[in-house]
Short mmCIF file of C-alpha atoms in Angstrom, two decimals:
data_model
loop_
_atom_site.label_atom_id
_atom_site.label_comp_id
_atom_site.label_asym_id
_atom_site.label_seq_id
_atom_site.Cartn_x
_atom_site.Cartn_y
_atom_site.Cartn_z
CA LYS K 1272 132.13 148.93 174.19
CA GLN K 1273 129.91 151.52 175.88
CA GLU K 1274 131.24 155.08 175.79
CA VAL K 1275 129.75 158.06 177.62
CA THR K 1276 130.34 161.64 176.48
CA GLN K 1277 129.44 164.81 178.32
CA ILE K 1278 129.12 168.23 176.75
CA PRO K 1279 130.21 170.84 177.58
CA ALA K 1280 133.37 169.98 179.51
CA ALA K 1281 133.07 173.22 181.45
CA LEU K 1282 130.36 175.80 181.93
CA SER K 1283 130.31 179.14 183.74
CA VAL K 1284 127.00 180.92 184.34
CA PRO K 1285 125.70 183.80 186.48
CA GLU K 1286 123.58 182.96 189.49
CA GLY K 1287 119.90 182.47 188.76
CA GLU K 1288 120.25 181.02 185.28
CA ASN K 1289 118.55 177.82 184.21
CA LEU K 1290 121.02 175.46 182.58
CA VAL K 1291 121.24 172.13 180.80
CA LEU K 1292 124.03 169.58 180.94
CA ASN K 1293 124.20 166.95 178.23
CA CYS K 1294 125.19 163.29 178.27
CA SER K 1295 125.27 160.84 175.39
CA PHE K 1296 126.04 157.12 175.33
CA THR K 1297 126.85 154.88 172.41
CA ASP K 1298 124.91 151.70 173.31
CA SER K 1299 121.23 152.04 174.15
CA ALA K 1300 121.17 148.68 175.98
CA ILE K 1301 121.35 150.02 179.52
CA TYR K 1302 119.75 149.19 182.85
CA ASN K 1303 119.84 152.74 184.13
CA LEU K 1304 121.49 156.13 183.91
CA GLN K 1305 122.67 158.13 186.89
CA TRP K 1306 123.81 161.68 187.49
CA PHE K 1307 126.37 162.33 190.21
CA ARG K 1308 127.88 165.46 191.69
CA GLN K 1309 131.53 165.71 192.72
CA ASP K 1310 132.95 168.58 194.72
CA PRO K 1311 136.70 169.30 194.33
CA GLY K 1312 138.83 166.55 195.84
CA LYS K 1313 135.77 164.75 197.17
CA GLY K 1314 133.78 161.64 196.45
CA LEU K 1315 130.64 161.39 194.35
CA THR K 1316 127.10 162.06 195.51
CA SER K 1317 124.23 160.47 193.62
CA LEU K 1318 121.71 163.06 192.40
CA LEU K 1319 119.24 161.18 190.24
CA LEU K 1320 118.86 157.62 188.96
CA ILE K 1321 116.66 156.92 185.94
CA GLN K 1322 115.71 153.33 185.20
CA SER K 1323 115.71 152.33 181.54
CA SER K 1324 111.90 152.17 181.52
CA GLN K 1325 111.58 155.74 182.82
CA ARG K 1326 111.85 158.99 180.92
CA GLU K 1327 112.69 161.43 183.71
CA GLN K 1328 113.32 161.96 187.38
CA THR K 1329 113.05 165.10 189.45
CA SER K 1330 114.58 166.18 192.74
CA GLY K 1331 114.10 169.75 193.87
CA ARG K 1332 115.61 172.08 191.26
CA LEU K 1333 117.05 169.16 189.31
CA ASN K 1334 115.35 167.32 186.49
CA ALA K 1335 116.98 164.55 184.47
CA SER K 1336 115.56 163.11 181.29
CA LEU K 1337 116.44 159.94 179.42
CA ASP K 1338 115.92 159.13 175.75
CA LYS K 1339 117.31 155.63 175.58
CA SER K 1340 116.69 155.09 171.88
CA SER K 1341 118.77 158.11 170.90
CA GLY K 1342 121.37 157.53 173.63
CA ARG K 1343 120.90 160.87 175.34
CA SER K 1344 120.22 162.32 178.75
CA THR K 1345 120.00 165.89 180.00
CA LEU K 1346 120.30 167.31 183.49
CA TYR K 1347 118.32 170.51 183.93
CA ILE K 1348 119.21 172.78 186.84
CA ALA K 1349 116.71 175.53 187.58
CA ALA K 1350 117.60 178.85 189.19
CA SER K 1351 121.27 177.98 189.64
CA GLN K 1352 123.09 178.96 192.83
CA PRO K 1353 126.80 179.32 193.69
CA GLY K 1354 126.45 176.18 195.81
CA ASP K 1355 125.69 174.23 192.64
CA SER K 1356 129.29 174.73 191.52
CA ALA K 1357 130.80 171.26 191.13
CA THR K 1358 131.58 168.63 188.52
CA TYR K 1359 128.55 166.72 187.29
CA LEU K 1360 129.10 163.16 186.14
CA CYS K 1361 126.83 161.02 184.04
CA ALA K 1362 127.09 157.22 184.25
CA VAL K 1363 125.24 154.27 182.73
CA ILE K 1364 124.98 150.62 183.64
CA PRO K 1365 125.13 148.62 180.40
CA SER K 1366 122.71 145.69 180.26
CA THR K 1367 125.53 143.21 179.92
CA SER K 1368 127.64 144.26 182.90
CA GLY K 1369 125.99 143.53 186.26
CA SER K 1370 126.27 146.79 188.17
CA ARG K 1371 129.35 148.14 186.38
CA LEU K 1372 129.03 151.90 185.98
CA THR K 1373 130.52 153.50 182.86
CA PHE K 1374 131.23 157.17 183.47
CA GLY K 1375 131.60 160.24 181.31
CA GLU K 1376 134.40 162.72 181.94
CA GLY K 1377 132.06 165.21 183.57
CA THR K 1378 130.97 168.81 183.17
CA GLN K 1379 132.65 171.30 185.49
CA LEU K 1380 130.03 173.88 186.46
CA THR K 1381 130.79 177.28 187.99
CA VAL K 1382 127.91 179.46 189.12
CA ASN K 1383 129.06 183.03 189.72
CA PRO K 1384 127.38 185.20 192.39
CA GLU G 503 130.21 157.32 211.71
CA THR G 504 127.95 156.92 208.73
CA GLY G 505 128.37 156.32 205.02
CA VAL G 506 131.64 155.32 203.42
CA THR G 507 134.94 156.38 204.96
CA GLN G 508 138.43 156.17 203.49
CA THR G 509 141.87 156.49 205.06
CA PRO G 510 144.27 158.04 204.54
CA ARG G 511 142.84 161.04 202.70
CA HIS G 512 146.23 161.95 201.24
CA LEU G 513 149.27 159.75 200.59
CA VAL G 514 152.68 160.43 199.12
CA MET G 515 154.85 157.41 198.42
CA GLY G 516 158.01 156.49 196.59
CA MET G 517 158.04 153.88 193.87
CA THR G 518 159.65 151.30 196.18
CA ASN G 519 157.25 151.78 199.09
CA LYS G 520 154.42 149.53 200.18
CA LYS G 521 151.26 151.14 201.48
CA SER G 522 147.60 150.27 201.95
CA LEU G 523 144.38 152.20 201.43
CA LYS G 524 141.45 151.42 203.69
CA CYS G 525 137.74 151.73 203.07
CA GLU G 526 134.93 151.10 205.52
CA GLN G 527 131.19 151.27 204.91
CA HIS G 528 128.57 151.64 207.61
CA LEU G 529 125.55 151.08 205.37
CA GLY G 530 125.09 147.33 205.68
CA HIS G 531 125.90 146.85 202.00
CA ASN G 532 127.22 143.67 200.44
CA ALA G 533 129.12 145.03 197.44
CA MET G 534 132.23 147.21 197.55
CA TYR G 535 134.21 148.81 194.75
CA TRP G 536 137.55 150.47 194.03
CA TYR G 537 137.70 153.17 191.36
CA LYS G 538 140.61 155.20 189.98
CA GLN G 539 140.07 158.81 188.93
CA SER G 540 142.92 160.36 186.96
CA ALA G 541 143.03 163.91 185.69
CA LYS G 542 141.14 164.41 182.44
CA LYS G 543 139.88 160.81 182.39
CA PRO G 544 136.57 159.18 183.34
CA LEU G 545 136.38 157.14 186.53
CA GLU G 546 137.72 153.66 185.94
CA LEU G 547 136.37 150.67 187.82
CA MET G 548 139.25 148.62 189.25
CA PHE G 549 137.75 145.88 191.45
CA VAL G 550 134.38 144.70 192.70
CA TYR G 551 133.68 142.52 195.71
CA ASN G 552 130.24 141.05 196.37
CA PHE G 553 129.70 139.22 199.66
CA LYS G 554 133.50 139.26 200.16
CA GLU G 555 134.15 137.52 196.84
CA GLN G 556 135.93 139.31 194.01
CA THR G 557 133.57 139.51 191.04
CA GLU G 558 135.41 141.98 188.83
CA ASN G 559 139.04 142.72 188.09
CA ASN G 560 139.21 145.25 185.32
CA SER G 561 142.66 144.22 184.03
CA VAL G 562 144.37 146.02 186.90
CA PRO G 563 148.19 145.61 187.18
CA SER G 564 149.32 143.26 189.92
CA ARG G 565 151.02 146.10 191.80
CA PHE G 566 147.48 146.82 193.05
CA SER G 567 146.23 144.06 195.34
CA PRO G 568 142.73 144.25 196.86
CA GLU G 569 141.58 142.56 200.03
CA CYS G 570 138.06 142.25 201.41
CA PRO G 571 138.08 140.56 204.84
CA ASN G 572 134.35 141.19 205.38
CA SER G 573 131.48 143.04 203.75
CA SER G 574 132.25 146.26 205.65
CA HIS G 575 135.96 146.62 204.90
CA LEU G 576 137.96 146.87 201.71
CA PHE G 577 141.68 147.41 201.34
CA LEU G 578 143.90 148.25 198.39
CA HIS G 579 147.51 147.21 198.92
CA LEU G 580 150.02 149.13 196.87
CA HIS G 581 153.59 148.15 195.99
CA THR G 582 156.20 149.30 193.47
CA LEU G 583 153.84 151.86 191.98
CA GLN G 584 154.63 154.12 189.05
CA PRO G 585 154.21 157.90 188.82
CA GLU G 586 151.29 157.39 186.41
CA ASP G 587 149.44 155.66 189.25
CA SER G 588 149.04 159.04 190.93
CA ALA G 589 145.30 159.65 191.10
CA LEU G 590 142.26 159.90 193.36
CA TYR G 591 141.24 156.41 194.51
CA LEU G 592 137.58 156.15 195.36
CA CYS G 593 135.82 153.43 197.28
CA ALA G 594 132.10 152.81 196.89
CA SER G 595 129.48 150.42 198.18
CA SER G 596 126.03 149.28 197.16
CA GLN G 597 123.43 146.87 198.45
CA ASP G 598 124.34 144.13 195.99
CA TRP G 599 126.39 143.88 192.77
CA GLY G 600 123.41 142.55 190.83
CA LEU G 601 120.82 145.16 191.88
CA THR G 602 120.81 147.59 188.98
CA GLN G 603 118.12 149.81 190.49
CA GLU G 604 120.37 150.74 193.39
CA THR G 605 122.93 153.52 193.38
CA GLN G 606 126.46 153.31 194.70
CA TYR G 607 127.62 155.35 197.67
CA PHE G 608 131.09 156.82 197.41
CA GLY G 609 133.72 157.66 199.98
CA PRO G 610 135.71 160.91 199.88
CA GLY G 611 138.70 159.26 198.22
CA THR G 612 142.43 158.96 198.85
CA ARG G 613 144.59 161.39 196.88
CA LEU G 614 147.73 159.41 195.98
CA LEU G 615 150.96 160.92 194.70
CA VAL G 616 153.74 158.57 193.58
CA LEU G 617 157.17 160.15 193.36
#
């Protein structure tokens, strides 16, 4: 059974710092990996989707990498801003499951002004 | 309206009540999903509908009953719930259940409290 783990569970940084969020998954047989953002009490917003054949994706100040063989992904946020404060969720689609997303518990990020 | 909408946004119900959650997507998608998000736990997939047909039931108790009358609307009927069912219930949609290169679009959720 696929399991997704995110470290750290919570992170607090001053504004302007570059930071890295980590995600690991137990089964490397995946179709893709996605990073989502969730604001308190709200739904999820997709940030980046990396197909299994890709190694990274970039969007603005965000860069996500994927090392499928080692079961790891990182989300890099450059020059963090208070508006980046949210919970960041990592999810994979295992190769055996159609489009079923398996989520990690998330990293709660606070960027302090 | 655009995207995925959910009503109500907040719901308090007793264990003997019957209520329904509604989800509507305006994206022309064919797949719709219900997820449960409890405190300190990962999101759990509950049900998947693809072209109005249920394709996944993730061992959800029968006190949760989904309904998908068309590709744009999804309901979750609730009856005789337990306090541990209190959670954020999220609806999502995507182009097709089998398209793994597509992301899912989420609604804002219904915050449910069962007393």
